[in-house]
Amino acid sequence: QETVTWKVQSHWPGSSSSYTDSLGRLKRVIEERTDGRLKLQLFEAGALFKAKDTFDAVSRGILEMGTISPSYAQDKMTLAGIASGLPFAFRHVWEAAYFHQNMGFEQMLRDEAAKYGVYWATDKVYPTEMVVKKPIKSWDDFTSLKIRSSGALQTFLTEAGAAASYIPGSELYSALDSGIVDGAHWGAAQGAYSMGLYEVAKYHVKPALNIAGTDVIIVSQKALDKLPEDMQKIVKQALDEQFWVRTNEYQYKERVTLAKAIAEQGVQINTLPDDVQAKLVKTAQGMWDEEGKRSEEAKKALGMLKEFLGNLGYL
Amino acid sequence: MGVLSAFMKGITRLNDFVGRWIALLVFVMFAFLLLEVGFRYLFNSPTVWTNELTQLLFGVYAVMSGGYIMAHRGHVNVDLIHSHLAPRKRAFLDIITSVVFFIFTLALLWFGIDMARDSMSSWETSFSAWNPPIWPVKLAIPVGTGLLVLQGLVKLLEDIAIAFNLDYYRPSEQAEEEEEYL
Amino acid sequence: MSIELLTLLFFGSLLFFLLLGLPLAFVLGGVSVVFLYFTWGFDSFFMVASQIWGTMGSFTLVAIPLFVFMAMVLERTGVAKDLYRMMHLWFGGIRGGLALGTLAICAVFAAMVGISGAAVVAMGTIALPSMLERGYDRKMALGVINTGGGWGILIPPSILMILYALITGVSVGQMFAAGIMPGVLLMVLTAIYVLVRAHLQPHLAPALPKEERGTWGEKFRALRAVLLPIGVVVMVLGSIIGGITTPTEAAAMGVLGALISAAVYRQFKWSIMQEAAIRTFKLTGMIMWILFAAHAFSAAYQSMGAQDLIEGLMQGIPGGAWGIIIAMMVIVFFLAMVLDPVGIMLITLPVFMPIVKSLGFDPVWFGILFVINMEIGYMTPPFGFNLFYLKGVVPPGITMKDIYTSVIPFVLIEIVAIGIIMAFPEIATWLPGVFF
Ligand code: NA
Ligand code: NA
């Protein structure tokens, strides 16, 4: 009986809960169900490839599997912008999950990735939330903030009137500590906790800046095709199931981590005042249309999203 | 042999020319970082572009340095054995080890070209808030590596000349020319 | 092929080609490519290009050219020279006085930079010629710079500690706080060594003859030379601590300070600036090409299954809990000779941390041991990076052999420091306890 080993490059550092919870789980499940015929060899973020090259490496078939954020594949995936989260679109995690799996957005992503020989499977949907040093009580509080941000959210926060700048992750803690920035987002509670941000920023801002499929597992189609049919099926099923297991588990761990931060480090939840929220939503909606302009698929996905949010009574 | 000498001089001049211009980027990086601090601290309005542009320039600065440094013998080595060898023996040894140099740089050149071509096919941008094109920086990888390979070739030709007493290259002339730059 | 055998061949080829005199950057890169070809095939070379692209995009490294440029300007304009003249007038009467002064500057530099490399190159430029001019033994001078230049990763801010915190999940603040006292310990131990050695063998670090020590008038006039360097330090440290800049941006403040100093010295000339820029380019490029290749090298090593090797090694170590900790230190010691810190951390920490925690040791304390060990690895022959960075700035007469042998006593001192911190963990754990 032949065993196959897949090299799997993560975009999470080893201390990140997702490294063990997502990749560790997938490894266990796949190895169990294939009776050890398929083994996953895990590598931490950056060990083999720069995170942004992982999609390329999987697409070329150099790596059999990897994890990414959709934003790392923006260059090729026109749907990536929508996948990594339009600000202030969904209000609950279940909505994003429903949109992905029951409205067909996940399939659209899979189809687009297939053009590059990549099998796309969203690992989970979850919120991105900010931590700040001083609570935001008014619109003026918000616009006077200096926030560490990146990617589309940086554009959004700047557009909305805050001063968003990019600072590399390795300097984030010091920057927050010394007051170079007053706020930052790094995932949500678990991300902030793992980076030690609660030590220096005590207010956890709700609601989320976005809720999206920010973590994705990608598989080389070439490697998948080489497996016997039963094993291909096992991998795909494990990935489908992974989405629901992880989305749910992540929600649970978010709450537990936030509770711990509140109890142990005196963190407080800072819910944005209604008028601030309303203004942010308005800015956000103005930006959504940009994403729809990238391709026919993106336009279609944006249309679907708007209809969905309309049905929920949000638009 | 005139062609060889001309080639060697030409490549070294080219690397010198490129290096002396790229070296000035340190002033630009300095200015942008200072600008960012100024905007953020004095006007409370950090820019979306300074740090990213600085980083992109730094990438070009670093990767384009290979050939220039090679031309000026600036890539450090262990001279434990080297320093005890006569010039001809040293040249022989360098000819042999150049195989490792070319394996590395040619592999890098090959995949650097591949990466740059891929990036240029979509005129790749960074997709940050500022979203500048990054294909020129990726293009700098094969360009910088190519300059390094060429200078490595010059070094190989020099070593061959020294090892086999060929007259297309005389080390003393070259040494004098080097002095001018230091 | 087993990973044990691969490791032997991999590091063996590295040593072989290094001794044959091929520059470190090309040895690291070439050996990686050859081994990748045989373990993973031609396509895997994409990894080499990807690692280089990744290194080019590392924002924190931007501090290297800026701090090097700062040092070049201070040196070229004569500011550094006057600083050393001042130190010589004041401390020249003590044997080893100039070396102590150099160590003090190293400590200040360490508080300004978060990465290794920049400090060694900068101090090599500023301090080495001054010490050699005044009759210091070359090995004493080289060793002092090598050891002091490495302190930057132990004394906060430290990018390395942030990485350690990120990988292991300990608090960055606690790591920073924990590094301070061990940093002081290292300084004290090194200073004691220099003083004792200079006392026993005066020719290594000669005192200034009595008639040249200058009058008090001269001494106080010479003090003016400190004002500008202090100004530069205040600009850099002040902007970090005051929350004006990130540590990387602070490097630009250092350059600004150096330029102001140049103007005060009436040396703000294009010829000087251009020359400083070109030397900075050469040195930064040298460091960067080593880093490019080193990152490719550790990626290649990891793809071969380095972590399996560490896991294998950790099984069946005799000597109980302390035996395991010491074994870990030995492993890091050897890896740090040849891999970059990020590579070492990625390979070893996922294996080490669960064991360290299950044995009941404090991960912050372990992190400090880890970081000091990495400083040692930076300066141990044959591959320690700082040795090569220093080689890039020394005058032609100094060989690699001089640099290699110069570090021996200083490596021993750091090993003693690790021993002391193992015996008295409070040295590392007390301050974090006070702050957090
Ligand atoms: Na430091
Ligand atoms: Na090292």
XYZ file of C-alpha atoms in Angstrom, chain C:
436
model
C 18.006 9.337 2.650
C 17.602 9.924 6.373
C 17.466 13.451 7.696
C 20.499 12.769 9.897
C 22.620 11.898 6.878
C 21.162 14.763 4.855
C 22.021 17.188 7.636
C 25.581 15.934 7.736
C 25.974 16.276 3.970
C 24.165 19.627 3.869
C 26.268 21.293 6.562
C 29.363 19.413 5.404
C 29.111 20.851 1.888
C 28.581 24.272 3.367
C 31.757 23.982 5.419
C 33.685 22.528 2.485
C 32.920 25.279 -0.009
C 33.264 27.967 2.624
C 36.795 26.807 3.412
C 37.601 26.795 -0.294
C 36.983 30.531 -0.216
C 33.702 31.006 -2.042
C 31.759 33.914 -0.505
C 29.248 32.875 2.171
C 26.214 34.133 0.241
C 26.961 31.954 -2.762
C 27.857 28.905 -0.690
C 24.549 29.118 1.176
C 22.606 29.667 -2.034
C 24.408 27.101 -4.168
C 24.285 24.333 -1.588
C 20.550 24.989 -1.073
C 19.859 24.703 -4.780
C 21.810 21.462 -5.163
C 20.100 19.827 -2.205
C 16.681 21.058 -3.240
C 17.240 19.526 -6.643
C 17.972 16.091 -5.219
C 15.267 16.110 -2.544
C 12.444 17.909 -4.289
C 13.246 18.445 -7.957
C 13.834 21.342 -10.310
C 10.547 23.165 -9.660
C 11.427 23.700 -6.029
C 13.919 26.421 -7.034
C 10.874 28.648 -7.101
C 11.295 28.522 -3.339
C 14.671 30.258 -3.577
C 13.164 33.084 -5.626
C 10.202 33.288 -3.259
C 12.417 33.538 -0.164
C 14.388 36.347 -1.792
C 11.202 38.164 -2.704
C 10.069 37.714 0.900
C 13.312 39.108 2.291
C 13.105 42.109 -0.034
C 9.695 42.846 1.422
C 10.768 42.839 5.050
C 10.193 46.381 6.258
C 12.242 46.051 9.446
C 15.392 45.459 7.379
C 15.143 48.997 6.007
C 16.830 50.001 9.259
C 20.077 48.392 8.083
C 21.081 50.854 5.332
C 19.942 53.796 7.453
C 21.918 52.872 10.558
C 24.942 51.974 8.450
C 24.674 55.284 6.628
C 24.411 57.080 9.961
C 27.619 55.417 11.106
C 29.391 56.227 7.827
C 28.482 59.899 8.106
C 29.594 60.072 11.742
C 32.857 58.437 10.768
C 33.566 60.428 7.608
C 32.802 63.789 9.162
C 35.117 63.205 12.107
C 32.394 63.127 14.763
C 33.265 59.556 15.695
C 36.961 60.358 15.792
C 36.441 63.235 18.199
C 34.258 61.023 20.351
C 37.095 58.543 20.633
C 39.585 61.320 21.334
C 37.376 62.434 24.179
C 37.096 58.896 25.534
C 40.830 58.530 25.286
C 41.499 61.728 27.199
C 39.089 60.790 29.958
C 39.440 57.025 30.200
C 42.769 56.565 28.412
C 44.507 56.399 31.764
C 42.802 53.108 32.497
C 44.077 50.047 30.702
C 41.267 48.875 28.459
C 39.474 52.191 28.892
C 38.755 52.602 25.215
C 37.357 49.083 24.981
C 35.009 49.880 27.856
C 33.923 53.033 26.083
C 33.267 51.004 22.953
C 31.175 48.548 24.942
C 29.174 51.430 26.366
C 28.495 52.760 22.865
C 27.511 49.237 21.812
C 25.003 49.089 24.652
C 23.484 52.403 23.591
C 23.385 51.231 20.000
C 21.697 48.022 21.151
C 18.908 50.081 22.673
C 18.440 51.844 19.343
C 18.336 48.896 16.936
C 16.170 45.811 16.986
C 18.135 43.749 14.502
C 21.602 42.318 14.309
C 23.981 43.229 11.520
C 23.530 46.988 11.503
C 25.272 47.439 14.845
C 28.248 45.231 14.025
C 28.882 46.991 10.741
C 28.362 50.426 12.272
C 30.616 49.772 15.260
C 33.210 48.134 13.048
C 33.322 51.357 11.061
C 33.395 53.741 14.000
C 35.286 51.933 16.722
C 37.760 49.601 15.075
C 40.059 52.176 13.424
C 40.105 54.276 16.598
C 41.142 51.367 18.781
C 43.745 50.065 16.350
C 45.241 53.550 15.971
C 45.815 53.724 19.697
C 47.745 50.497 19.851
C 45.001 48.101 20.822
C 45.541 44.477 19.991
C 43.498 43.658 16.923
C 41.903 40.595 18.475
C 40.844 42.505 21.554
C 39.300 45.224 19.391
C 37.561 42.799 17.035
C 36.205 40.677 19.863
C 34.775 43.649 21.726
C 32.959 44.870 18.612
C 31.703 41.424 17.737
C 30.261 40.761 21.159
C 28.911 44.272 21.760
C 27.432 44.467 18.281
C 25.307 41.432 19.032
C 23.604 42.933 22.092
C 20.975 44.565 19.924
C 18.829 41.450 19.912
C 18.870 41.067 23.704
C 18.318 44.654 24.796
C 14.882 45.940 23.721
C 13.647 46.764 21.193
C 14.328 43.426 19.587
C 12.677 42.053 16.468
C 13.931 38.627 17.492
C 12.053 38.737 20.796
C 8.902 39.805 19.013
C 9.268 36.803 16.717
C 9.840 34.537 19.695
C 6.713 35.914 21.319
C 4.750 35.453 18.112
C 5.787 31.822 17.698
C 5.479 30.783 21.342
C 2.598 32.963 22.474
C 4.400 34.659 25.385
C 4.008 38.391 25.948
C 6.239 40.744 23.977
C 6.315 43.188 26.878
C 7.506 40.497 29.262
C 10.217 39.413 26.846
C 11.440 42.997 26.504
C 11.473 43.473 30.255
C 13.191 40.131 30.756
C 16.048 41.071 28.422
C 17.197 44.128 30.344
C 18.960 42.573 33.353
C 20.639 39.779 31.380
C 21.839 42.531 29.040
C 23.357 44.374 31.991
C 24.859 41.129 33.264
C 26.533 40.533 29.914
C 27.915 44.069 29.896
C 29.313 43.730 33.398
C 30.900 40.342 32.701
C 32.430 41.586 29.467
C 33.728 44.750 31.133
C 35.293 42.721 33.954
C 36.978 40.486 31.440
C 38.380 43.432 29.486
C 39.682 45.127 32.639
C 41.296 41.995 34.052
C 42.847 41.016 30.749
C 44.157 44.537 30.144
C 45.577 44.647 33.636
C 47.446 41.376 33.178
C 48.566 42.012 29.599
C 48.816 45.800 29.179
C 49.983 45.553 25.565
C 46.538 44.259 24.513
C 44.720 47.415 25.554
C 47.352 49.985 26.481
C 46.691 52.961 28.680
C 47.581 56.431 27.438
C 51.077 57.471 28.617
C 50.848 59.984 31.487
C 52.281 62.891 29.475
C 49.605 62.476 26.785
C 46.600 62.386 29.081
C 45.967 66.066 28.628
C 45.136 68.845 31.031
C 41.722 69.301 32.589
C 41.193 72.147 30.181
C 41.772 69.864 27.238
C 39.580 67.224 28.768
C 36.645 69.545 29.192
C 37.091 71.025 25.756
C 37.080 67.484 24.353
C 33.755 66.849 26.077
C 32.094 68.974 23.438
C 32.621 66.001 21.122
C 30.027 64.022 23.048
C 27.275 66.533 22.566
C 26.543 65.613 18.964
C 26.571 61.820 19.422
C 24.374 62.257 22.485
C 22.090 64.391 20.394
C 21.832 61.607 17.825
C 21.090 59.037 20.519
C 18.438 61.253 22.076
C 16.794 61.711 18.705
C 16.657 57.968 18.048
C 15.832 56.688 21.521
C 13.593 59.624 22.316
C 11.487 59.056 19.237
C 11.092 55.343 19.999
C 10.268 55.760 23.673
C 8.220 58.889 23.106
C 5.972 57.086 20.657
C 6.949 59.272 17.738
C 8.407 56.548 15.534
C 8.596 52.796 15.176
C 12.072 51.314 15.717
C 12.541 51.124 11.946
C 11.549 54.720 11.380
C 13.825 55.717 14.251
C 16.743 54.792 12.015
C 15.770 57.758 9.836
C 15.979 59.988 12.909
C 19.498 58.650 13.421
C 20.410 59.683 9.892
C 18.893 63.097 10.477
C 20.991 63.443 13.615
C 24.117 62.405 11.746
C 23.411 64.927 8.990
C 22.925 67.689 11.531
C 26.228 66.699 13.130
C 27.878 66.856 9.734
C 26.524 70.345 9.241
C 27.832 71.456 12.643
C 31.263 70.106 11.660
C 30.984 71.973 8.361
C 31.333 68.665 6.579
C 27.946 68.624 4.897
C 29.489 68.082 1.500
C 28.208 66.153 -1.461
C 31.490 64.265 -1.858
C 31.250 62.960 1.709
C 27.584 62.091 1.395
C 28.112 60.285 -1.871
C 31.005 58.299 -0.521
C 29.031 57.371 2.591
C 26.118 56.312 0.386
C 28.313 54.065 -1.740
C 29.945 52.377 1.232
C 26.519 51.918 2.779
C 25.310 50.327 -0.445
C 28.210 47.879 -0.460
C 27.783 46.857 3.164
C 23.994 46.659 3.096
C 24.130 44.694 -0.122
C 26.630 42.298 1.398
C 24.363 41.736 4.405
C 21.264 41.402 2.225
C 22.759 38.861 -0.157
C 23.828 36.776 2.829
C 20.287 37.066 4.197
C 18.742 36.199 0.814
C 20.769 33.030 0.628
C 20.426 32.242 4.329
C 16.643 32.380 4.089
C 16.711 30.091 1.080
C 19.055 27.813 2.992
C 16.847 27.458 6.039
C 13.769 26.991 3.851
C 15.579 24.223 1.989
C 16.627 22.629 5.261
C 13.087 22.749 6.582
C 11.695 21.201 3.433
C 14.055 18.276 3.933
C 12.493 17.628 7.341
C 14.675 19.508 9.803
C 11.928 19.403 12.363
C 11.910 15.600 12.338
C 15.583 15.713 13.195
C 14.974 17.967 16.188
C 12.118 15.763 17.340
C 14.361 12.739 17.010
C 17.148 14.419 18.931
C 14.840 15.421 21.760
C 13.899 11.831 22.412
C 16.021 9.895 24.845
C 18.111 12.697 26.287
C 19.505 11.705 29.671
C 19.842 14.000 32.651
C 16.251 14.912 33.443
C 14.734 18.344 33.013
C 18.022 20.263 33.090
C 19.618 17.794 30.733
C 16.868 18.543 28.244
C 17.264 22.313 28.582
C 21.006 22.034 28.121
C 20.536 19.748 25.117
C 18.217 22.353 23.603
C 20.841 25.026 24.152
C 23.454 22.885 22.434
C 21.166 22.309 19.456
C 20.422 26.026 19.126
C 24.128 26.784 19.506
C 24.956 24.650 16.493
C 22.006 25.753 14.382
C 22.726 29.411 15.112
C 26.138 29.052 13.498
C 24.545 28.470 10.166
C 20.858 29.382 10.053
C 19.187 32.732 10.402
C 17.191 33.332 13.603
C 13.822 33.042 11.899
C 14.780 29.664 10.488
C 16.054 28.413 13.827
C 12.912 29.524 15.595
C 10.630 27.906 13.032
C 12.532 24.644 13.214
C 13.103 24.314 16.938
C 10.443 26.220 18.866
C 7.418 24.138 17.825
C 9.303 21.114 19.176
C 10.870 22.810 22.197
C 7.990 24.852 23.600
C 5.628 22.056 24.582
C 8.525 20.303 26.307
C 9.722 23.439 28.098
C 6.210 24.149 29.348
C 5.521 20.562 30.399
C 8.765 20.523 32.386
C 7.428 23.532 34.256
C 9.986 26.082 33.051
C 9.098 29.705 32.372
C 8.912 30.251 28.586
C 10.056 33.868 29.026
C 13.169 32.733 30.860
C 13.784 30.114 28.202
C 13.363 32.808 25.553
C 16.164 34.850 27.104
C 18.495 31.840 27.136
C 17.474 31.238 23.545
C 18.247 34.791 22.459
C 21.650 34.903 24.197
C 22.441 31.601 22.581
C 21.600 33.056 19.227
C 23.961 35.954 19.900
C 26.658 33.380 20.525
C 25.774 31.595 17.315
C 26.114 34.879 15.478
C 29.778 35.051 16.383
C 30.937 31.463 16.406
C 33.120 30.175 13.595
C 32.816 29.004 10.937
C 29.496 30.518 9.855
C 28.408 33.114 12.447
C 26.908 35.996 10.494
C 28.449 38.788 12.574
C 31.901 37.483 11.719
C 31.167 38.002 8.068
C 29.559 41.383 8.564
C 32.663 42.477 10.470
C 34.931 41.073 7.771
C 33.131 43.364 5.364
C 34.360 46.507 7.159
C 37.827 45.652 8.478
C 40.958 47.081 6.850
C 42.687 44.751 4.349
C 45.381 43.470 6.730
C 42.893 41.717 9.004
C 42.055 38.154 8.012
C 39.165 35.883 8.808
C 41.488 33.954 11.091
C 41.976 37.051 13.235
C 38.244 37.501 13.454
C 37.619 33.830 14.191
C 40.119 33.648 17.033
C 39.109 37.023 18.462
C 35.704 35.827 19.581
C 36.756 32.837 21.687
C 36.921 34.549 25.114
C 33.755 36.492 24.419
C 31.862 33.352 23.480
C 32.983 31.807 26.754
C 31.735 34.870 28.644
C 28.302 34.565 27.067
C 28.202 30.874 27.901
C 29.024 31.776 31.509
C 26.178 34.309 31.381
C 23.779 31.607 30.215
C 24.973 29.414 33.081
C 24.381 32.215 35.588
C 20.888 32.901 34.248
C 20.128 29.181 34.429
C 21.272 29.091 38.045
C 19.507 32.333 38.954
C 16.414 32.558 36.741
C 15.332 35.667 38.671
C 17.807 37.694 36.603
C 15.438 37.235 33.680
C 12.105 36.766 35.422
C 12.208 39.443 38.116
C 11.643 42.561 35.978
C 8.728 41.131 33.959
C 7.165 40.182 37.282
C 7.463 43.775 38.476
C 6.010 45.272 35.298
C 3.217 42.821 34.512
